Amino acid sequence: MSRPTIKADLLTASRTSYEQMMTLCHQLAHPEADFSFVITDKMTEGHWQRDKNVRDVLIHLYEWHQLVLTWVRANQAGQVQPFFPAPYNWRTYGKLNQTFIAQHQATTLASAEALLANSHQEMMTLVGALSNEALFTKQYFAWTGTTALGSYFVSSLSSHYDWASKKIKRQLKADKSK
């Protein structure tokens, strides 16, 4: 599916990608076990080392929802707030991702699923409350800079779910080769 550029497509893509990702999670032979797929030299992105299991992936998604929800709600209320909490920024958000995972080592897979289900619904409700123009017009809100607000939602919803699905599919493939 192409990257959504209108509200209806964002809602549909996000719902579909979320459902597909969760279906994949439930197909895993041992969903609470650490990933067993081989990490190759071509897998240079930090998430390959960071996320050890499905819980880590789901928590990552949940925490990114929290970033978006907190940022949008604060700015809509007139409280100017950057997207990332201090001291993080777009150059250092990898460290923030590691912090998210470290904070949730005691979180169970069931709790991670519940947290994500709730935050997914909150995100969908927020998208539903915004107009197509508010979502996809660049600089519609001063606090989004030169980016359209919808880009943040696409990145943290449908695109992020597609990323997670690829990782889970890799584990499903590893399960089948055992």
XYZ file of N, CA and C in Angstrom, residues 18 22 25-26 31-32 54-55 58-59 62 107-120:
75
model
N -2.350 -2.600 11.411
C -2.380 -3.014 12.813
C -2.931 -4.438 12.926
N -0.876 -7.750 14.260
C -1.309 -8.522 15.428
C -1.607 -9.971 15.042
N 1.692 -11.638 14.987
C 2.171 -11.877 16.365
C 1.548 -13.141 16.935
N 0.274 -13.328 16.684
C -0.440 -14.481 17.245
C -0.125 -15.788 16.517
N 5.646 -16.664 21.215
C 5.637 -15.201 21.144
C 6.405 -14.500 22.264
N 6.590 -15.163 23.393
C 7.306 -14.523 24.504
C 8.815 -14.775 24.455
N 9.020 -9.896 20.669
C 7.806 -9.203 20.240
C 7.417 -8.114 21.232
N 7.562 -8.374 22.512
C 7.222 -7.355 23.514
C 7.989 -6.071 23.234
N 6.398 -4.257 20.291
C 5.106 -3.654 20.634
C 5.281 -2.449 21.550
N 6.199 -2.541 22.485
C 6.481 -1.416 23.381
C 7.045 -0.236 22.592
N 4.108 1.388 20.992
C 3.328 2.079 22.028
C 3.989 3.392 22.437
N 7.618 -5.376 31.739
C 6.296 -5.409 31.106
C 6.100 -6.768 30.441
N 4.965 -7.378 30.660
C 4.673 -8.667 30.037
C 4.218 -8.455 28.596
N 4.251 -9.518 27.821
C 3.754 -9.443 26.442
C 2.273 -9.078 26.443
N 1.502 -9.672 27.333
C 0.072 -9.364 27.401
C -0.154 -7.886 27.727
N 0.615 -7.355 28.638
C 0.495 -5.926 28.973
C 0.909 -5.054 27.798
N 1.966 -5.443 27.104
C 2.423 -4.687 25.932
C 1.332 -4.663 24.864
N 0.684 -5.810 24.645
C -0.419 -5.869 23.670
C -1.551 -4.952 24.081
N -1.896 -4.953 25.364
C -2.991 -4.109 25.855
C -2.636 -2.623 25.745
N -1.417 -2.279 26.132
C -0.972 -0.888 26.008
C -1.055 -0.429 24.556
N -0.567 -1.263 23.648
C -0.577 -0.907 22.239
C -2.002 -0.815 21.700
N -2.856 -1.749 22.076
C -4.250 -1.702 21.603
C -4.913 -0.395 22.030
N -4.670 0.011 23.272
C -5.263 1.256 23.771
C -4.686 2.480 23.080
N -3.363 2.500 22.908
C -2.757 3.674 22.264
C -3.113 3.734 20.785
N -3.241 2.571 20.150
C -3.675 2.536 18.747
C -5.056 3.182 18.632
